[in-house]
Amino acid sequence: GQIVKAVIKSTLGGNLRLRVPNELKTGTAGMHRAEGDNSNSFFQTELIPAAVISEGATITLPDLKQTFVYDLPTEPGREYIFISK
């Protein structure tokens, strides 16, 4: 359930947003904890209206495990190696 090592090759370049179940070493130049919207133009999320929930509904939220999100600017054709902390 954890990443030990990951190798990712960028074909287009741009911002890589990586979500993993455990912390990674941030030794790769430019890699940092992600904040805000993803600047990569290929990653777009649609704006959707808020859900309509009945006042009588009982909502049970799922128990989601913590994840870690990183951003890394990439160059086309280059490989990036990530190793767990």
PDB file of N, CA and C in Angstrom:
ATOM      1  N   GLY A   1       0.784  -1.193   0.000  1.00  0.00           N
ATOM      2  CA  GLY A   1       0.000   0.000   0.000  1.00  0.00           C
ATOM      3  C   GLY A   1       0.835   1.271   0.000  1.00  0.00           C
ATOM      4  N   GLN A   2       2.159   1.159  -0.237  1.00  0.00           N
ATOM      5  CA  GLN A   2       2.993   2.356  -0.278  1.00  0.00           C
ATOM      6  C   GLN A   2       3.916   2.316  -1.486  1.00  0.00           C
ATOM      7  N   ILE A   3       4.315   3.493  -1.928  1.00  0.00           N
ATOM      8  CA  ILE A   3       5.270   3.613  -3.033  1.00  0.00           C
ATOM      9  C   ILE A   3       6.669   3.423  -2.468  1.00  0.00           C
ATOM     10  N   VAL A   4       7.450   2.536  -3.069  1.00  0.00           N
ATOM     11  CA  VAL A   4       8.848   2.370  -2.693  1.00  0.00           C
ATOM     12  C   VAL A   4       9.712   3.161  -3.662  1.00  0.00           C
ATOM     13  N   LYS A   5       9.410   2.991  -4.965  1.00  0.00           N
ATOM     14  CA  LYS A   5      10.144   3.707  -6.002  1.00  0.00           C
ATOM     15  C   LYS A   5       9.217   3.842  -7.209  1.00  0.00           C
ATOM     16  N   ALA A   6       9.248   4.999  -7.837  1.00  0.00           N
ATOM     17  CA  ALA A   6       8.459   5.223  -9.049  1.00  0.00           C
ATOM     18  C   ALA A   6       9.342   5.936 -10.063  1.00  0.00           C
ATOM     19  N   VAL A   7       9.237   5.512 -11.317  1.00  0.00           N
ATOM     20  CA  VAL A   7       9.957   6.160 -12.408  1.00  0.00           C
ATOM     21  C   VAL A   7       8.906   6.661 -13.392  1.00  0.00           C
ATOM     22  N   ILE A   8       8.921   7.953 -13.673  1.00  0.00           N
ATOM     23  CA  ILE A   8       7.945   8.559 -14.569  1.00  0.00           C
ATOM     24  C   ILE A   8       8.690   9.284 -15.676  1.00  0.00           C
ATOM     25  N   LYS A   9       8.279   9.010 -16.925  1.00  0.00           N
ATOM     26  CA  LYS A   9       8.880   9.697 -18.067  1.00  0.00           C
ATOM     27  C   LYS A   9       7.885  10.728 -18.585  1.00  0.00           C
ATOM     28  N   SER A  10       8.340  11.956 -18.680  1.00  0.00           N
ATOM     29  CA  SER A  10       7.508  13.040 -19.193  1.00  0.00           C
ATOM     30  C   SER A  10       7.614  13.069 -20.710  1.00  0.00           C
ATOM     31  N   THR A  11       6.470  12.957 -21.377  1.00  0.00           N
ATOM     32  CA  THR A  11       6.503  13.037 -22.836  1.00  0.00           C
ATOM     33  C   THR A  11       6.195  14.446 -23.335  1.00  0.00           C
ATOM     34  N   LEU A  12       5.403  15.203 -22.588  1.00  0.00           N
ATOM     35  CA  LEU A  12       5.005  16.541 -23.015  1.00  0.00           C
ATOM     36  C   LEU A  12       5.671  17.667 -22.230  1.00  0.00           C
ATOM     37  N   GLY A  13       6.143  17.364 -21.024  1.00  0.00           N
ATOM     38  CA  GLY A  13       6.672  18.412 -20.166  1.00  0.00           C
ATOM     39  C   GLY A  13       5.547  19.123 -19.444  1.00  0.00           C
ATOM     40  N   GLY A  14       5.877  20.054 -18.594  1.00  0.00           N
ATOM     41  CA  GLY A  14       4.878  20.782 -17.822  1.00  0.00           C
ATOM     42  C   GLY A  14       4.841  20.294 -16.385  1.00  0.00           C
ATOM     43  N   ASN A  15       3.853  20.767 -15.657  1.00  0.00           N
ATOM     44  CA  ASN A  15       3.741  20.416 -14.244  1.00  0.00           C
ATOM     45  C   ASN A  15       3.230  18.994 -14.074  1.00  0.00           C
ATOM     46  N   LEU A  16       3.937  18.207 -13.261  1.00  0.00           N
ATOM     47  CA  LEU A  16       3.489  16.875 -12.869  1.00  0.00           C
ATOM     48  C   LEU A  16       2.915  16.990 -11.470  1.00  0.00           C
ATOM     49  N   ARG A  17       1.659  16.606 -11.302  1.00  0.00           N
ATOM     50  CA  ARG A  17       1.062  16.553  -9.970  1.00  0.00           C
ATOM     51  C   ARG A  17       0.935  15.084  -9.624  1.00  0.00           C
ATOM     52  N   LEU A  18       1.574  14.695  -8.526  1.00  0.00           N
ATOM     53  CA  LEU A  18       1.667  13.298  -8.126  1.00  0.00           C
ATOM     54  C   LEU A  18       1.026  13.125  -6.757  1.00  0.00           C
ATOM     55  N   ARG A  19       0.026  12.238  -6.664  1.00  0.00           N
ATOM     56  CA  ARG A  19      -0.628  11.924  -5.389  1.00  0.00           C
ATOM     57  C   ARG A  19      -0.244  10.497  -5.005  1.00  0.00           C
ATOM     58  N   VAL A  20       0.341  10.341  -3.829  1.00  0.00           N
ATOM     59  CA  VAL A  20       0.817   9.032  -3.374  1.00  0.00           C
ATOM     60  C   VAL A  20       0.371   8.781  -1.929  1.00  0.00           C
ATOM     61  N   PRO A  21       0.353   7.504  -1.504  1.00  0.00           N
ATOM     62  CA  PRO A  21      -0.117   7.188  -0.155  1.00  0.00           C
ATOM     63  C   PRO A  21       0.906   7.429   0.952  1.00  0.00           C
ATOM     64  N   ASN A  22       2.155   7.685   0.606  1.00  0.00           N
ATOM     65  CA  ASN A  22       3.185   7.913   1.619  1.00  0.00           C
ATOM     66  C   ASN A  22       4.115   9.034   1.167  1.00  0.00           C
ATOM     67  N   GLU A  23       4.874   9.567   2.107  1.00  0.00           N
ATOM     68  CA  GLU A  23       5.771  10.683   1.786  1.00  0.00           C
ATOM     69  C   GLU A  23       6.913  10.219   0.895  1.00  0.00           C
ATOM     70  N   LEU A  24       7.354  11.123   0.031  1.00  0.00           N
ATOM     71  CA  LEU A  24       8.497  10.872  -0.841  1.00  0.00           C
ATOM     72  C   LEU A  24       9.625  11.821  -0.480  1.00  0.00           C
ATOM     73  N   LYS A  25      10.850  11.417  -0.795  1.00  0.00           N
ATOM     74  CA  LYS A  25      11.983  12.325  -0.628  1.00  0.00           C
ATOM     75  C   LYS A  25      11.826  13.437  -1.643  1.00  0.00           C
ATOM     76  N   THR A  26      12.067  14.650  -1.235  1.00  0.00           N
ATOM     77  CA  THR A  26      11.890  15.800  -2.131  1.00  0.00           C
ATOM     78  C   THR A  26      13.227  16.307  -2.657  1.00  0.00           C
ATOM     79  N   GLY A  27      14.165  15.403  -2.911  1.00  0.00           N
ATOM     80  CA  GLY A  27      15.483  15.785  -3.404  1.00  0.00           C
ATOM     81  C   GLY A  27      15.509  16.160  -4.875  1.00  0.00           C
ATOM     82  N   THR A  28      14.478  15.769  -5.640  1.00  0.00           N
ATOM     83  CA  THR A  28      14.428  16.105  -7.060  1.00  0.00           C
ATOM     84  C   THR A  28      14.252  17.613  -7.198  1.00  0.00           C
ATOM     85  N   ALA A  29      15.089  18.243  -8.007  1.00  0.00           N
ATOM     86  CA  ALA A  29      15.073  19.699  -8.160  1.00  0.00           C
ATOM     87  C   ALA A  29      13.687  20.200  -8.551  1.00  0.00           C
ATOM     88  N   GLY A  30      13.174  21.141  -7.803  1.00  0.00           N
ATOM     89  CA  GLY A  30      11.885  21.755  -8.104  1.00  0.00           C
ATOM     90  C   GLY A  30      10.687  21.062  -7.498  1.00  0.00           C
ATOM     91  N   MET A  31      10.865  19.849  -6.953  1.00  0.00           N
ATOM     92  CA  MET A  31       9.728  19.121  -6.381  1.00  0.00           C
ATOM     93  C   MET A  31       9.339  19.721  -5.036  1.00  0.00           C
ATOM     94  N   HIS A  32       8.043  19.950  -4.859  1.00  0.00           N
ATOM     95  CA  HIS A  32       7.562  20.517  -3.605  1.00  0.00           C
ATOM     96  C   HIS A  32       6.124  20.060  -3.350  1.00  0.00           C
ATOM     97  N   ARG A  33       5.663  20.239  -2.133  1.00  0.00           N
ATOM     98  CA  ARG A  33       4.283  19.899  -1.795  1.00  0.00           C
ATOM     99  C   ARG A  33       3.345  20.759  -2.637  1.00  0.00           C
ATOM    100  N   ALA A  34       2.345  20.129  -3.210  1.00  0.00           N
ATOM    101  CA  ALA A  34       1.408  20.838  -4.084  1.00  0.00           C
ATOM    102  C   ALA A  34       0.473  21.715  -3.263  1.00  0.00           C
ATOM    103  N   GLU A  35       0.158  22.862  -3.818  1.00  0.00           N
ATOM    104  CA  GLU A  35      -0.808  23.781  -3.217  1.00  0.00           C
ATOM    105  C   GLU A  35      -1.635  24.404  -4.327  1.00  0.00           C
ATOM    106  N   GLY A  36      -2.904  24.577  -4.090  1.00  0.00           N
ATOM    107  CA  GLY A  36      -3.762  25.266  -5.053  1.00  0.00           C
ATOM    108  C   GLY A  36      -4.062  24.443  -6.286  1.00  0.00           C
ATOM    109  N   ASP A  37      -4.424  25.144  -7.360  1.00  0.00           N
ATOM    110  CA  ASP A  37      -4.776  24.495  -8.611  1.00  0.00           C
ATOM    111  C   ASP A  37      -3.530  24.026  -9.353  1.00  0.00           C
ATOM    112  N   ASN A  38      -3.692  22.975 -10.148  1.00  0.00           N
ATOM    113  CA  ASN A  38      -2.609  22.455 -10.971  1.00  0.00           C
ATOM    114  C   ASN A  38      -2.403  23.395 -12.152  1.00  0.00           C
ATOM    115  N   SER A  39      -1.175  23.845 -12.360  1.00  0.00           N
ATOM    116  CA  SER A  39      -0.880  24.786 -13.433  1.00  0.00           C
ATOM    117  C   SER A  39      -0.769  24.125 -14.806  1.00  0.00           C
ATOM    118  N   ASN A  40      -0.807  22.792 -14.868  1.00  0.00           N
ATOM    119  CA  ASN A  40      -0.689  22.086 -16.139  1.00  0.00           C
ATOM    120  C   ASN A  40      -1.970  22.258 -16.944  1.00  0.00           C
ATOM    121  N   SER A  41      -1.833  22.802 -18.156  1.00  0.00           N
ATOM    122  CA  SER A  41      -3.014  23.072 -18.982  1.00  0.00           C
ATOM    123  C   SER A  41      -3.717  21.792 -19.439  1.00  0.00           C
ATOM    124  N   PHE A  42      -3.048  20.635 -19.379  1.00  0.00           N
ATOM    125  CA  PHE A  42      -3.676  19.373 -19.745  1.00  0.00           C
ATOM    126  C   PHE A  42      -4.508  18.796 -18.603  1.00  0.00           C
ATOM    127  N   PHE A  43      -4.381  19.353 -17.414  1.00  0.00           N
ATOM    128  CA  PHE A  43      -5.154  18.892 -16.265  1.00  0.00           C
ATOM    129  C   PHE A  43      -6.197  19.950 -15.952  1.00  0.00           C
ATOM    130  N   GLN A  44      -7.384  19.718 -16.397  1.00  0.00           N
ATOM    131  CA  GLN A  44      -8.475  20.665 -16.165  1.00  0.00           C
ATOM    132  C   GLN A  44      -9.595  19.960 -15.411  1.00  0.00           C
ATOM    133  N   THR A  45     -10.149  20.621 -14.424  1.00  0.00           N
ATOM    134  CA  THR A  45     -11.303  20.077 -13.723  1.00  0.00           C
ATOM    135  C   THR A  45     -12.511  20.940 -14.048  1.00  0.00           C
ATOM    136  N   GLU A  46     -13.617  20.285 -14.222  1.00  0.00           N
ATOM    137  CA  GLU A  46     -14.846  20.989 -14.538  1.00  0.00           C
ATOM    138  C   GLU A  46     -15.450  21.601 -13.279  1.00  0.00           C
ATOM    139  N   LEU A  47     -15.973  22.794 -13.414  1.00  0.00           N
ATOM    140  CA  LEU A  47     -16.705  23.405 -12.318  1.00  0.00           C
ATOM    141  C   LEU A  47     -18.110  22.806 -12.321  1.00  0.00           C
ATOM    142  N   ILE A  48     -18.515  22.291 -11.176  1.00  0.00           N
ATOM    143  CA  ILE A  48     -19.833  21.674 -11.093  1.00  0.00           C
ATOM    144  C   ILE A  48     -20.614  22.339  -9.967  1.00  0.00           C
ATOM    145  N   PRO A  49     -21.929  22.388 -10.099  1.00  0.00           N
ATOM    146  CA  PRO A  49     -22.720  22.991  -9.031  1.00  0.00           C
ATOM    147  C   PRO A  49     -22.704  22.103  -7.788  1.00  0.00           C
ATOM    148  N   ALA A  50     -22.970  22.713  -6.649  1.00  0.00           N
ATOM    149  CA  ALA A  50     -23.014  21.959  -5.390  1.00  0.00           C
ATOM    150  C   ALA A  50     -24.160  20.961  -5.425  1.00  0.00           C
ATOM    151  N   ALA A  51     -23.958  19.836  -4.763  1.00  0.00           N
ATOM    152  CA  ALA A  51     -24.989  18.796  -4.710  1.00  0.00           C
ATOM    153  C   ALA A  51     -26.195  19.282  -3.910  1.00  0.00           C
ATOM    154  N   VAL A  52     -27.364  18.827  -4.315  1.00  0.00           N
ATOM    155  CA  VAL A  52     -28.592  19.126  -3.578  1.00  0.00           C
ATOM    156  C   VAL A  52     -28.845  17.941  -2.652  1.00  0.00           C
ATOM    157  N   ILE A  53     -28.818  18.196  -1.345  1.00  0.00           N
ATOM    158  CA  ILE A  53     -28.961  17.126  -0.355  1.00  0.00           C
ATOM    159  C   ILE A  53     -30.212  17.383   0.470  1.00  0.00           C
ATOM    160  N   SER A  54     -31.040  16.377   0.570  1.00  0.00           N
ATOM    161  CA  SER A  54     -32.276  16.475   1.340  1.00  0.00           C
ATOM    162  C   SER A  54     -31.963  16.726   2.814  1.00  0.00           C
ATOM    163  N   GLU A  55     -32.799  17.526   3.472  1.00  0.00           N
ATOM    164  CA  GLU A  55     -32.608  17.799   4.899  1.00  0.00           C
ATOM    165  C   GLU A  55     -32.744  16.527   5.727  1.00  0.00           C
ATOM    166  N   GLY A  56     -33.502  15.548   5.232  1.00  0.00           N
ATOM    167  CA  GLY A  56     -33.697  14.300   5.968  1.00  0.00           C
ATOM    168  C   GLY A  56     -32.645  13.244   5.690  1.00  0.00           C
ATOM    169  N   ALA A  57     -31.696  13.538   4.818  1.00  0.00           N
ATOM    170  CA  ALA A  57     -30.673  12.545   4.452  1.00  0.00           C
ATOM    171  C   ALA A  57     -29.664  12.365   5.570  1.00  0.00           C
ATOM    172  N   THR A  58     -29.227  11.129   5.756  1.00  0.00           N
ATOM    173  CA  THR A  58     -28.148  10.824   6.685  1.00  0.00           C
ATOM    174  C   THR A  58     -26.898  10.583   5.855  1.00  0.00           C
ATOM    175  N   ILE A  59     -25.913  11.413   6.050  1.00  0.00           N
ATOM    176  CA  ILE A  59     -24.689  11.334   5.259  1.00  0.00           C
ATOM    177  C   ILE A  59     -23.608  10.640   6.083  1.00  0.00           C
ATOM    178  N   THR A  60     -23.057   9.573   5.529  1.00  0.00           N
ATOM    179  CA  THR A  60     -21.930   8.875   6.153  1.00  0.00           C
ATOM    180  C   THR A  60     -20.724   9.084   5.256  1.00  0.00           C
ATOM    181  N   LEU A  61     -19.761   9.841   5.742  1.00  0.00           N
ATOM    182  CA  LEU A  61     -18.577  10.127   4.946  1.00  0.00           C
ATOM    183  C   LEU A  61     -17.644   8.918   4.938  1.00  0.00           C
ATOM    184  N   PRO A  62     -16.972   8.661   3.820  1.00  0.00           N
ATOM    185  CA  PRO A  62     -16.026   7.545   3.760  1.00  0.00           C
ATOM    186  C   PRO A  62     -14.785   7.849   4.585  1.00  0.00           C
ATOM    187  N   ASP A  63     -14.143   6.801   5.060  1.00  0.00           N
ATOM    188  CA  ASP A  63     -12.901   6.942   5.818  1.00  0.00           C
ATOM    189  C   ASP A  63     -11.749   6.923   4.820  1.00  0.00           C
ATOM    190  N   LEU A  64     -11.313   8.106   4.395  1.00  0.00           N
ATOM    191  CA  LEU A  64     -10.258   8.213   3.399  1.00  0.00           C
ATOM    192  C   LEU A  64      -8.898   8.266   4.076  1.00  0.00           C
ATOM    193  N   LYS A  65      -7.955   7.516   3.534  1.00  0.00           N
ATOM    194  CA  LYS A  65      -6.601   7.524   4.074  1.00  0.00           C
ATOM    195  C   LYS A  65      -5.874   8.783   3.609  1.00  0.00           C
ATOM    196  N   GLN A  66      -4.924   9.230   4.406  1.00  0.00           N
ATOM    197  CA  GLN A  66      -4.140  10.415   4.071  1.00  0.00           C
ATOM    198  C   GLN A  66      -3.297  10.149   2.828  1.00  0.00           C
ATOM    199  N   THR A  67      -3.206  11.132   1.957  1.00  0.00           N
ATOM    200  CA  THR A  67      -2.323  11.060   0.802  1.00  0.00           C
ATOM    201  C   THR A  67      -1.425  12.287   0.798  1.00  0.00           C
ATOM    202  N   PHE A  68      -0.371  12.210   0.003  1.00  0.00           N
ATOM    203  CA  PHE A  68       0.576  13.306  -0.123  1.00  0.00           C
ATOM    204  C   PHE A  68       0.615  13.718  -1.584  1.00  0.00           C
ATOM    205  N   VAL A  69       0.572  15.027  -1.833  1.00  0.00           N
ATOM    206  CA  VAL A  69       0.494  15.538  -3.199  1.00  0.00           C
ATOM    207  C   VAL A  69       1.699  16.438  -3.455  1.00  0.00           C
ATOM    208  N   TYR A  70       2.379  16.139  -4.562  1.00  0.00           N
ATOM    209  CA  TYR A  70       3.591  16.876  -4.920  1.00  0.00           C
ATOM    210  C   TYR A  70       3.443  17.461  -6.321  1.00  0.00           C
ATOM    211  N   ASP A  71       4.126  18.569  -6.564  1.00  0.00           N
ATOM    212  CA  ASP A  71       4.233  19.168  -7.889  1.00  0.00           C
ATOM    213  C   ASP A  71       5.700  19.150  -8.299  1.00  0.00           C
ATOM    214  N   LEU A  72       5.914  18.934  -9.596  1.00  0.00           N
ATOM    215  CA  LEU A  72       7.269  18.942 -10.136  1.00  0.00           C
ATOM    216  C   LEU A  72       7.220  19.451 -11.567  1.00  0.00           C
ATOM    217  N   PRO A  73       7.958  20.525 -11.880  1.00  0.00           N
ATOM    218  CA  PRO A  73       8.022  20.960 -13.279  1.00  0.00           C
ATOM    219  C   PRO A  73       8.858  19.949 -14.064  1.00  0.00           C
ATOM    220  N   THR A  74       8.360  19.477 -15.210  1.00  0.00           N
ATOM    221  CA  THR A  74       9.072  18.465 -15.987  1.00  0.00           C
ATOM    222  C   THR A  74       9.428  18.985 -17.372  1.00  0.00           C
ATOM    223  N   GLU A  75      10.391  18.302 -17.987  1.00  0.00           N
ATOM    224  CA  GLU A  75      10.834  18.620 -19.334  1.00  0.00           C
ATOM    225  C   GLU A  75      10.522  17.424 -20.240  1.00  0.00           C
ATOM    226  N   PRO A  76      10.116  17.666 -21.483  1.00  0.00           N
ATOM    227  CA  PRO A  76       9.803  16.562 -22.397  1.00  0.00           C
ATOM    228  C   PRO A  76      10.970  15.597 -22.564  1.00  0.00           C
ATOM    229  N   GLY A  77      10.671  14.289 -22.508  1.00  0.00           N
ATOM    230  CA  GLY A  77      11.681  13.261 -22.738  1.00  0.00           C
ATOM    231  C   GLY A  77      12.520  12.895 -21.535  1.00  0.00           C
ATOM    232  N   ARG A  78      12.373  13.591 -20.436  1.00  0.00           N
ATOM    233  CA  ARG A  78      13.192  13.324 -19.252  1.00  0.00           C
ATOM    234  C   ARG A  78      12.492  12.374 -18.291  1.00  0.00           C
ATOM    235  N   GLU A  79      13.261  11.488 -17.625  1.00  0.00           N
ATOM    236  CA  GLU A  79      12.718  10.575 -16.625  1.00  0.00           C
ATOM    237  C   GLU A  79      12.953  11.154 -15.229  1.00  0.00           C
ATOM    238  N   TYR A  80      11.993  10.884 -14.353  1.00  0.00           N
ATOM    239  CA  TYR A  80      12.066  11.353 -12.972  1.00  0.00           C
ATOM    240  C   TYR A  80      11.889  10.150 -12.055  1.00  0.00           C
ATOM    241  N   ILE A  81      12.751  10.051 -11.054  1.00  0.00           N
ATOM    242  CA  ILE A  81      12.715   8.925 -10.127  1.00  0.00           C
ATOM    243  C   ILE A  81      12.304   9.434  -8.756  1.00  0.00           C
ATOM    244  N   PHE A  82      11.331   8.750  -8.165  1.00  0.00           N
ATOM    245  CA  PHE A  82      10.833   9.104  -6.841  1.00  0.00           C
ATOM    246  C   PHE A  82      11.054   7.929  -5.905  1.00  0.00           C
ATOM    247  N   ILE A  83      11.537   8.229  -4.696  1.00  0.00           N
ATOM    248  CA  ILE A  83      11.833   7.199  -3.707  1.00  0.00           C
ATOM    249  C   ILE A  83      11.138   7.566  -2.413  1.00  0.00           C
ATOM    250  N   SER A  84      10.627   6.548  -1.705  1.00  0.00           N
ATOM    251  CA  SER A  84       9.921   6.820  -0.447  1.00  0.00           C
ATOM    252  C   SER A  84      10.886   7.363   0.595  1.00  0.00           C
ATOM    253  N   LYS A  85      10.319   8.069   1.547  1.00  0.00           N
ATOM    254  CA  LYS A  85      11.086   8.732   2.600  1.00  0.00           C
ATOM    255  C   LYS A  85      11.585   7.721   3.602  1.00  0.00           C
TER     256      LYS A  85
END
